mmCIF file of C-alpha atoms and ligand atoms in Angstrom:
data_model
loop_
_atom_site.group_PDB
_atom_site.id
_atom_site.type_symbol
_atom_site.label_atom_id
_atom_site.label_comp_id
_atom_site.label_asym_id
_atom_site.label_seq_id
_atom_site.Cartn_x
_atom_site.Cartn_y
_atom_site.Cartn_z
ATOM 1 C CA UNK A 65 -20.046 31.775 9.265
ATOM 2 C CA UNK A 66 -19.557 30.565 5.865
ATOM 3 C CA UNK A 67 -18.000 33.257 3.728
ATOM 4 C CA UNK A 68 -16.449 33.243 0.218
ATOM 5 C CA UNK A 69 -13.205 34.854 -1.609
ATOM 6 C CA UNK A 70 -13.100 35.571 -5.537
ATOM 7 C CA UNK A 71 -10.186 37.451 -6.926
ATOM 8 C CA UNK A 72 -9.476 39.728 -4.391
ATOM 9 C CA UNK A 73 -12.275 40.219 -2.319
ATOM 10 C CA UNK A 74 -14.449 38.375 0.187
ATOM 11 C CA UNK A 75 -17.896 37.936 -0.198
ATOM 12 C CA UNK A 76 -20.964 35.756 1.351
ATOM 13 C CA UNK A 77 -21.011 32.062 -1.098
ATOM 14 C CA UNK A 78 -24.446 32.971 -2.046
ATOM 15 C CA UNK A 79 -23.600 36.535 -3.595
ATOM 16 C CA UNK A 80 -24.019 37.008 -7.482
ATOM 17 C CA UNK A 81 -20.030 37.204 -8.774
ATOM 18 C CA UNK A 82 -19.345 35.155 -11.640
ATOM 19 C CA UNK A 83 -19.332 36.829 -15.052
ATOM 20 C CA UNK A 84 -21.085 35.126 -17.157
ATOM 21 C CA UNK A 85 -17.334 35.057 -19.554
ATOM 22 C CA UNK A 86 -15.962 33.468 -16.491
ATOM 23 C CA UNK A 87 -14.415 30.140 -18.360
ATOM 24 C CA UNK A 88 -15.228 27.795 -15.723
ATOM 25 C CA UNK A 89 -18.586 28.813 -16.122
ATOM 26 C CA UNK A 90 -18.570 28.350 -20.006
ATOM 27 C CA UNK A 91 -16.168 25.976 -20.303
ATOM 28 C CA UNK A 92 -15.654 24.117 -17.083
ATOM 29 C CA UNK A 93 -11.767 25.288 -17.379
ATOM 30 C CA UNK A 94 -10.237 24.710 -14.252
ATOM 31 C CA UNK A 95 -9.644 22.891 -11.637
ATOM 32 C CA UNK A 96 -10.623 22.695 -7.712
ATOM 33 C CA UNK A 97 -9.113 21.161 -4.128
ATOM 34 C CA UNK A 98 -10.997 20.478 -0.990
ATOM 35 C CA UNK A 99 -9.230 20.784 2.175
ATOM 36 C CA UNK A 100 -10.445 20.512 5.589
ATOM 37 C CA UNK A 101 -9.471 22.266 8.624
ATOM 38 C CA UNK A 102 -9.881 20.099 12.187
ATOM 39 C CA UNK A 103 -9.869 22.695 15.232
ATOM 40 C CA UNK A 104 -8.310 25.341 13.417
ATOM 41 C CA UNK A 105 -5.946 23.517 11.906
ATOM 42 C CA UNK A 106 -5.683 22.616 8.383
ATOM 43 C CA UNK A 107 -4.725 18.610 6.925
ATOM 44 C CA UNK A 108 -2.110 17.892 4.898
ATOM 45 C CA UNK A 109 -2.287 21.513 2.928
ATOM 46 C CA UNK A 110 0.914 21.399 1.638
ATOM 47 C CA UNK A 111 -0.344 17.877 0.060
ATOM 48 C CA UNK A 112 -3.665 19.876 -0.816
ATOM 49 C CA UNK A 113 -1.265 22.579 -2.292
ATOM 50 C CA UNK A 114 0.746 20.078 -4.725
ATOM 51 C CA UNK A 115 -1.711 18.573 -6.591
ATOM 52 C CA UNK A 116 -3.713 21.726 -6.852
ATOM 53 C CA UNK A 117 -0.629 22.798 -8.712
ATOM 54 C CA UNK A 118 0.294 19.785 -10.376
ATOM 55 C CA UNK A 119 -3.645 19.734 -11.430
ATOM 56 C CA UNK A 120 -2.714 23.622 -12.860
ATOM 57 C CA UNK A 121 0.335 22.690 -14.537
ATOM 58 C CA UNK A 122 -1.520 19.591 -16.293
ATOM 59 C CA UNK A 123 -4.113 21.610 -18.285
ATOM 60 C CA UNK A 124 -1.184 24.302 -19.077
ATOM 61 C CA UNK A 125 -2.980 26.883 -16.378
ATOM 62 C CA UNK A 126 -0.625 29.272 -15.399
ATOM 63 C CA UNK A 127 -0.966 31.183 -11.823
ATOM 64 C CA UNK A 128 0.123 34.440 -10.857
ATOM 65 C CA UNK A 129 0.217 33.549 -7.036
ATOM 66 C CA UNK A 130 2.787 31.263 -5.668
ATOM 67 C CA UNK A 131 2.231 28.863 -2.999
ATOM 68 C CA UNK A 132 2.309 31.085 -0.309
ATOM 69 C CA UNK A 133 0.704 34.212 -1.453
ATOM 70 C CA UNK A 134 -2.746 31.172 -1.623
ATOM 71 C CA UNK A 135 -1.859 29.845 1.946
ATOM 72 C CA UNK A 136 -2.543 33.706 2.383
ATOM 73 C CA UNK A 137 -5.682 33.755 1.097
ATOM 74 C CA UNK A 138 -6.748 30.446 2.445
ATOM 75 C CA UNK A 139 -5.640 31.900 6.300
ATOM 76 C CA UNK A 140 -7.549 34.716 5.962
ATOM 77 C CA UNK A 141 -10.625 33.105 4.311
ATOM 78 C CA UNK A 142 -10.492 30.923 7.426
ATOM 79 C CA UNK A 143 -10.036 33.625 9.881
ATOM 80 C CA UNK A 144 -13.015 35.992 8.514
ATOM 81 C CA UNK A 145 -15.010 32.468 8.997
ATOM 82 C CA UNK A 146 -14.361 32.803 12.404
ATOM 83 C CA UNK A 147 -14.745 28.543 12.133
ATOM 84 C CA UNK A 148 -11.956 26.042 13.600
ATOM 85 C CA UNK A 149 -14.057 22.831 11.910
ATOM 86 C CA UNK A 150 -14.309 23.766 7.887
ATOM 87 C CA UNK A 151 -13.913 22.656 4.662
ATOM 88 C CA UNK A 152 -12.588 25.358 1.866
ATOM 89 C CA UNK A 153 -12.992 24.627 -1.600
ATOM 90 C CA UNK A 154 -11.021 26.450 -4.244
ATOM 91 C CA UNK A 155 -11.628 26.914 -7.514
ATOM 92 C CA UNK A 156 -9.080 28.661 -10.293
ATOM 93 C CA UNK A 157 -10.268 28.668 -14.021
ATOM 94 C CA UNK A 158 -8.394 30.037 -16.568
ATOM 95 C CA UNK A 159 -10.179 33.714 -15.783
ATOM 96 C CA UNK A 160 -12.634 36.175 -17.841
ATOM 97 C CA UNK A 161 -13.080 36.268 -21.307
ATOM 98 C CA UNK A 162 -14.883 36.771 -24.085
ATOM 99 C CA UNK A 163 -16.062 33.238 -25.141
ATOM 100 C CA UNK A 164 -13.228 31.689 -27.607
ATOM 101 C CA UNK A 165 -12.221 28.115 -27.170
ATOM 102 C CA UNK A 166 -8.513 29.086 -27.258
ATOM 103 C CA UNK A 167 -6.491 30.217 -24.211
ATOM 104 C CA UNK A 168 -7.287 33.997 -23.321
ATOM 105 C CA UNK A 169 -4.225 36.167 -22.164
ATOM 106 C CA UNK A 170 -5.988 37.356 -18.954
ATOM 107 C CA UNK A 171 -5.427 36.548 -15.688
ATOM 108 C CA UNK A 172 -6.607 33.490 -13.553
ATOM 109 C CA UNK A 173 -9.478 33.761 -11.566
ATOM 110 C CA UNK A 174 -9.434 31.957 -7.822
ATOM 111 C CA UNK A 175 -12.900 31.639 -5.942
ATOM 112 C CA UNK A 176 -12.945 30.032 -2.829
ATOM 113 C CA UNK A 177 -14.869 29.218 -0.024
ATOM 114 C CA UNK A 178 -15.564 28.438 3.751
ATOM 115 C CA UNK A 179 -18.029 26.338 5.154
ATOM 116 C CA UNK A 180 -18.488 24.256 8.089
ATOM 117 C CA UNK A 181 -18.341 20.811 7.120
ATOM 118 C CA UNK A 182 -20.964 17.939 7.388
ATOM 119 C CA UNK A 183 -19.600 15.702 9.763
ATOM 120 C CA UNK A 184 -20.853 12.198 9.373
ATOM 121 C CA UNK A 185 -22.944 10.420 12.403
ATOM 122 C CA UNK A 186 -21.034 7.848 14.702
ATOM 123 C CA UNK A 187 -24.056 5.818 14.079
ATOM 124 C CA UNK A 188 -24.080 6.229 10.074
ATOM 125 C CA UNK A 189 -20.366 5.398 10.617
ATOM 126 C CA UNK A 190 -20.949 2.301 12.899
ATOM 127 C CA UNK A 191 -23.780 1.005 10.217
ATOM 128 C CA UNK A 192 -21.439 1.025 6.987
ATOM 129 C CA UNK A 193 -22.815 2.513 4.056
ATOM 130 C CA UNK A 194 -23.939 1.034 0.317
ATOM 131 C CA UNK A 195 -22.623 1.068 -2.661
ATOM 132 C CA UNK A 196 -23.350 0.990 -6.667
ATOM 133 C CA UNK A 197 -20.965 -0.570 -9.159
ATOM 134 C CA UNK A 198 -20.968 1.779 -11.839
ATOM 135 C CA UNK A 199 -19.174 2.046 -15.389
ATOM 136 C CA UNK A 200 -16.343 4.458 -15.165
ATOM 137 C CA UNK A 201 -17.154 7.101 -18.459
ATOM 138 C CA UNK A 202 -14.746 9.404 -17.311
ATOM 139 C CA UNK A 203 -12.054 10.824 -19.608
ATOM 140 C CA UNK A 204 -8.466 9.513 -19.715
ATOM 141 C CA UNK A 205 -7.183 12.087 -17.382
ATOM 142 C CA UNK A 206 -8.441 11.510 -13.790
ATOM 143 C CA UNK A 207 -5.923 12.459 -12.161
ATOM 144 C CA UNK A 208 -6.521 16.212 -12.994
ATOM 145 C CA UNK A 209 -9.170 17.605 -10.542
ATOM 146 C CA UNK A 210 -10.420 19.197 -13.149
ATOM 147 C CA UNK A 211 -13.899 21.148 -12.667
ATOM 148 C CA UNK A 212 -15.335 18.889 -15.350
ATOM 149 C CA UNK A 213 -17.643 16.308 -13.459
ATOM 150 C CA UNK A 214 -20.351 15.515 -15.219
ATOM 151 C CA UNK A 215 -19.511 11.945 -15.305
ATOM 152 C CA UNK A 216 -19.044 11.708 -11.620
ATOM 153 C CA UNK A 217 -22.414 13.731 -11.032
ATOM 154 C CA UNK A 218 -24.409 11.436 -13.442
ATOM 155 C CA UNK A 219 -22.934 8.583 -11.813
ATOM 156 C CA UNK A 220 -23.444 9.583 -7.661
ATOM 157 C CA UNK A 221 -26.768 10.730 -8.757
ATOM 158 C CA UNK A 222 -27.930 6.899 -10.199
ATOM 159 C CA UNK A 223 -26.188 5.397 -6.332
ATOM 160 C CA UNK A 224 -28.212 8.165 -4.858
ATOM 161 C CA UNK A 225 -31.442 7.037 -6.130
ATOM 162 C CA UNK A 226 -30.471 3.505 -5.742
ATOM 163 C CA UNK A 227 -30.422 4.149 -1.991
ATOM 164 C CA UNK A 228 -26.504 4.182 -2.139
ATOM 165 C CA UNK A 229 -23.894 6.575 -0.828
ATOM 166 C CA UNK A 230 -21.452 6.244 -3.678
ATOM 167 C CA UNK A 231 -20.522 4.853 -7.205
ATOM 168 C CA UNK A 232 -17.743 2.582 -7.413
ATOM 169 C CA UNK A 233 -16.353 2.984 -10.987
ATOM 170 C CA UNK A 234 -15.506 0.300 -13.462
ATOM 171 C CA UNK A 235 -12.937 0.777 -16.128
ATOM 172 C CA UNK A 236 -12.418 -2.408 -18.596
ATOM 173 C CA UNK A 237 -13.058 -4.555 -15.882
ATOM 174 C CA UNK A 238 -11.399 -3.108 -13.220
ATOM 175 C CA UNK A 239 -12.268 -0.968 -10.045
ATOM 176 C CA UNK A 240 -10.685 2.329 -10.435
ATOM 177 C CA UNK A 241 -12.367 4.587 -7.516
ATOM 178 C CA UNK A 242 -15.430 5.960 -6.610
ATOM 179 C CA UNK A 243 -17.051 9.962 -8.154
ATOM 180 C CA UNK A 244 -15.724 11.398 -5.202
ATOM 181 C CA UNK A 245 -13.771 8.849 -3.190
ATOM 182 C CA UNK A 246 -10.809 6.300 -3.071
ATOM 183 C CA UNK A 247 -12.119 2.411 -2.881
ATOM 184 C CA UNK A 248 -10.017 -0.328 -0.906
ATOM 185 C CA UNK A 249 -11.045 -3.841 -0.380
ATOM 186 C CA UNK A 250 -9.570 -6.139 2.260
ATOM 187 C CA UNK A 251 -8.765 -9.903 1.854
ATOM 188 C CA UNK A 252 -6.818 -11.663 4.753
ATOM 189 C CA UNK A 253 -6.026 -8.830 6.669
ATOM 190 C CA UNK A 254 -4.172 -6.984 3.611
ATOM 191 C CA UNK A 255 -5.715 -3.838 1.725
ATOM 192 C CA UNK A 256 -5.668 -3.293 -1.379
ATOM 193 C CA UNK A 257 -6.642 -0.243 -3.264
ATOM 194 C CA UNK A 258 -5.914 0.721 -6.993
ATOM 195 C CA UNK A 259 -2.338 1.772 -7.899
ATOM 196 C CA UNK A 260 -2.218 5.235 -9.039
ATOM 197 C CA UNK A 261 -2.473 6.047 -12.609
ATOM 198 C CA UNK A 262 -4.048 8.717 -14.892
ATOM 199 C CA UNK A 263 -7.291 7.176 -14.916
ATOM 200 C CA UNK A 264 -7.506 7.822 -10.924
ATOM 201 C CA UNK A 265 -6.937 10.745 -8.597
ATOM 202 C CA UNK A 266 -4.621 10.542 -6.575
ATOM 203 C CA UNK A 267 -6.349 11.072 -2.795
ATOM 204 C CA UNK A 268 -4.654 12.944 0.176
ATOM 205 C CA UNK A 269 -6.815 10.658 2.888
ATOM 206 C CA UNK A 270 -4.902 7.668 0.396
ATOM 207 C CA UNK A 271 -1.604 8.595 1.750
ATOM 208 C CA UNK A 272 -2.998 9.820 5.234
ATOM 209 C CA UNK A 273 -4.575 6.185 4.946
ATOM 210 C CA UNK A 274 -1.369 4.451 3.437
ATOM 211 C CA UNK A 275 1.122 5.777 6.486
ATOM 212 C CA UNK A 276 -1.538 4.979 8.845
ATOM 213 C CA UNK A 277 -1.648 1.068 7.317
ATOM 214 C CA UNK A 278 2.268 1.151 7.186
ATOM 215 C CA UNK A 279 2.205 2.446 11.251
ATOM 216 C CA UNK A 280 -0.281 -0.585 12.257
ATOM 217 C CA UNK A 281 1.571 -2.614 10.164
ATOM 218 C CA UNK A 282 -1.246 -4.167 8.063
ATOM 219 C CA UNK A 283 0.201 -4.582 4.528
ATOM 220 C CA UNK A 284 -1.191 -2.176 1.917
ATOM 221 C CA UNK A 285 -1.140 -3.415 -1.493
ATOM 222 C CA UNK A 286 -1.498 -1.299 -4.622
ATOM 223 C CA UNK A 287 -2.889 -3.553 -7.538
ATOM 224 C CA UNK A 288 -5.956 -3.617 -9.409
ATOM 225 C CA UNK A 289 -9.151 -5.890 -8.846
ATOM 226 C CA UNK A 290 -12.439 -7.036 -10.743
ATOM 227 C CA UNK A 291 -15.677 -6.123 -9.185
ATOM 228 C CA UNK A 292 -15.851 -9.888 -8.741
ATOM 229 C CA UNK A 293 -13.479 -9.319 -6.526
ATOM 230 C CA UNK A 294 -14.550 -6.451 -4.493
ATOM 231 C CA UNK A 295 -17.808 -8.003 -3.828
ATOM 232 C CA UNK A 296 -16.371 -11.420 -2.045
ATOM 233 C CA UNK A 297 -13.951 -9.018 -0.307
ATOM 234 C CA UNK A 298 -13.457 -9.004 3.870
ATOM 235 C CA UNK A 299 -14.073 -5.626 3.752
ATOM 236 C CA UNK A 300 -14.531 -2.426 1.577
ATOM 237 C CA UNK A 301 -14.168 1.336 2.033
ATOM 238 C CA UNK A 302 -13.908 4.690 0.670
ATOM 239 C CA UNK A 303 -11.926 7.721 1.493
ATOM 240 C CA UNK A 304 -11.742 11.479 0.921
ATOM 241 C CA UNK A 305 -11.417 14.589 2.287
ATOM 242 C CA UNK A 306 -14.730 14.768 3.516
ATOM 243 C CA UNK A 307 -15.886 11.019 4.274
ATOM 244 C CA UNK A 308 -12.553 10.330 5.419
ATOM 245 C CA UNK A 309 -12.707 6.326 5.832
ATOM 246 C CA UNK A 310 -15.995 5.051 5.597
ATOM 247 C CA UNK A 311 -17.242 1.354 5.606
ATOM 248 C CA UNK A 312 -19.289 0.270 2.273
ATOM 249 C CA UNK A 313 -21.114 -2.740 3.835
ATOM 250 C CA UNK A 314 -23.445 -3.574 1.015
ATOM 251 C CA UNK A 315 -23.433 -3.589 -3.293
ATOM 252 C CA UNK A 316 -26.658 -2.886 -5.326
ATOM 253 C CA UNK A 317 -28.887 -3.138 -2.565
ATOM 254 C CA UNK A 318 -28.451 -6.705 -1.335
ATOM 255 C CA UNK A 319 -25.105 -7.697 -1.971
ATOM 256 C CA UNK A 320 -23.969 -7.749 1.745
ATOM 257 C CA UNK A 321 -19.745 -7.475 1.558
ATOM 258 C CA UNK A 322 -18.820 -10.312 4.229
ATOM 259 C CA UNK A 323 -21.425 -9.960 7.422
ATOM 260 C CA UNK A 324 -22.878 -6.693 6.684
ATOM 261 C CA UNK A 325 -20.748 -4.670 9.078
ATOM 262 C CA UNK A 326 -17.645 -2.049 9.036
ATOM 263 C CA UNK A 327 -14.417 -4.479 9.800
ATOM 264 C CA UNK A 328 -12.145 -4.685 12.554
ATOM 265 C CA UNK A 329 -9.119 -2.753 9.241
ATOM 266 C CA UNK A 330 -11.672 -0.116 8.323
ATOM 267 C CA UNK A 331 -11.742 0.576 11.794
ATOM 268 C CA UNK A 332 -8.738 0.493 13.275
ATOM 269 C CA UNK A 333 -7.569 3.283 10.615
ATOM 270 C CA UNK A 334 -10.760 5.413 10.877
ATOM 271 C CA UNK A 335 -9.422 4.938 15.009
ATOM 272 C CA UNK A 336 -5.702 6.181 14.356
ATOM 273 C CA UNK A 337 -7.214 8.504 11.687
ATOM 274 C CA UNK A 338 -9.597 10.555 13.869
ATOM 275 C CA UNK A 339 -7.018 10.873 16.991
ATOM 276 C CA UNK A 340 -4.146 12.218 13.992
ATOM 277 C CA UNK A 341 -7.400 14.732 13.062
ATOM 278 C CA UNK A 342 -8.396 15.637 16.782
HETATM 279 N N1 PDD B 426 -13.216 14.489 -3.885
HETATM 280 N N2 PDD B 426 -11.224 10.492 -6.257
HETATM 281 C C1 PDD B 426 -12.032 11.473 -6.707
HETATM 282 C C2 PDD B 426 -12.597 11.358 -8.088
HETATM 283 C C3 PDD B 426 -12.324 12.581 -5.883
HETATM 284 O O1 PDD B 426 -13.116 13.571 -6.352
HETATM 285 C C4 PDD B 426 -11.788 12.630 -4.571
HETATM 286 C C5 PDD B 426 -12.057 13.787 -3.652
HETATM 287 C C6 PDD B 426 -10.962 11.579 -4.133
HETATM 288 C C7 PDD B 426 -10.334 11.583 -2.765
HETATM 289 O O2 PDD B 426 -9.348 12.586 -2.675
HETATM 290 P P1 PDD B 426 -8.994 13.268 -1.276
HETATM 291 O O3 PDD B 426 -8.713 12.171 -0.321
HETATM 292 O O4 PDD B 426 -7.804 14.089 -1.578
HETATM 293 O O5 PDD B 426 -10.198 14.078 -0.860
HETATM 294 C C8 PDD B 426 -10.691 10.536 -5.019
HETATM 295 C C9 PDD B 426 -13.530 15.676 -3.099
HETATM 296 C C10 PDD B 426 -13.795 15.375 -1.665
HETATM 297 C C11 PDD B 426 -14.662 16.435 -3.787
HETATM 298 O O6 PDD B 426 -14.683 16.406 -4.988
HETATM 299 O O7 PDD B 426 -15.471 17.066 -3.117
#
């Protein structure tokens, strides 16, 4: 059952509970994490954990709770659920106060919640999706996951209505990443995704994906590329928390990366990937 925590007490996700002061609801002052749990168990939280406070620490948020006293939280949000398969989402904001643009003395305020998460066909999988080439009008600071999306919204809405699963992002003529994803290409059996910087986030499924390259020994390369580039690429893909690796087969409708189909790289780490997460 999906259920829902904010500041001390648990809730269904659809119950009225923000204050309308709540800064993340003015201001969009905070940040978030995604995690998934596979059968019970969750992947790569302390990872999860890090940049959740590294996020914190980067727009000067302070939290009361430590590290453990949110793994608390996050246990018991799972166990009400009752679910094994889930993703939880948490959200801290820099609390409830009276509308001022200047930091309020009050406490933070930490909403999360439970759900069972969309798991992607094996057929959807096997087919690849598409993808739109998009410009990147982000801020400088990407690698804050900071509630602010608007960009990234705007952005997966236009490859949504273009028949596309996700906006690749173009930053003075470079890939950086996708709204909600990490992008990869492959040329001659190597992959190469963009090195990490400020203007990208830095994705847990990237290292899952970059120790799972180093085990099958296929060389992972961290450098950027033109969207030139990425369309005469082998192969291209995506990753997050909740696509995990997933095949972009075609650009813009009829731009067909190599034959059409996932590759034999995409798949071979989606393989090692999905017996790591079973
Ligand atoms: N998004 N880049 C951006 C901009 C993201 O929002 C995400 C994740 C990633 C991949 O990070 P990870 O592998 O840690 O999930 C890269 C999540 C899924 C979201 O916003 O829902």
């Amino acid at each position: 059952m999906s259920i829902a925590y904010l500041n001390g007490i648990f809730i269904k996700p659809d119950e009225p509970a923000i204050p309308i002061d709540e800064r993340g609801h003015q201001f969009g002052d905070g940040i978030y994490e995604v995690m998934r749990f596979y059968n019970g168990k969750p992947f790569m939280l302390d990872e999860h954990l890090d940049r959740l406070f590294q996020s914190a620490s980067a727009i000067r948020l302070k939290l009361q709770q430590d590290r453990e006293a949110l793994k608390q939280i996050i246990y018991e949000l799972v166990n009400r659920s009752g679910m094994t398969n889930l993703d939880v989402y948490i959200q801290i904001t820099r609390g409830i106060a009276s509308r001022n643009h200047l930091f309020p003395d009050c406490p933070v305020s930490i909403a999360m919640t439970a759900k069972p998460f969309r798991e992607i066909p094996a057929e959807a999988r096997e087919e690849g999706a598409s993808g739109m080439l998009h410009p990147d009008e982000r801020w400088e600071n990407c690698y804050i996951k900071s509630l602010n999306l608007l960009p990234n919204i705007l952005a997966k809405q236009a490859a949504y209505e273009q028949g596309c699963l996700e906006a690749i992002l173009v930053r003075n003529g470079q890939v950086t990443e996708g709204t909600s994803s990490n992008v990869y290409m492959v040329k001659q059996s190597t992959i190469f995704t963009t090195p990490l910087s400020k203007h990208i986030l830095s994705g847990i499924t990237r290292i899952a994906v970059k120790a799972i390259a180093e085990d099958l020994a296929i060389p992972f390369v961290e450098r950027y590329f033109t969207p030139d580039e990425l369309l005469q690429a082998d192969e291209v893909f995506v990753t997050s928390t909740t696509l995990e690796i997933m095949p972009i087969v075609r650009f813009d409708g009829d731009r067909q990366i190599l034959d059409g189909k996932p590759g034999p790289i995409a798949n071979a780490l989606y393989d090692r990937f999905k017996r790591i997460t079973e």
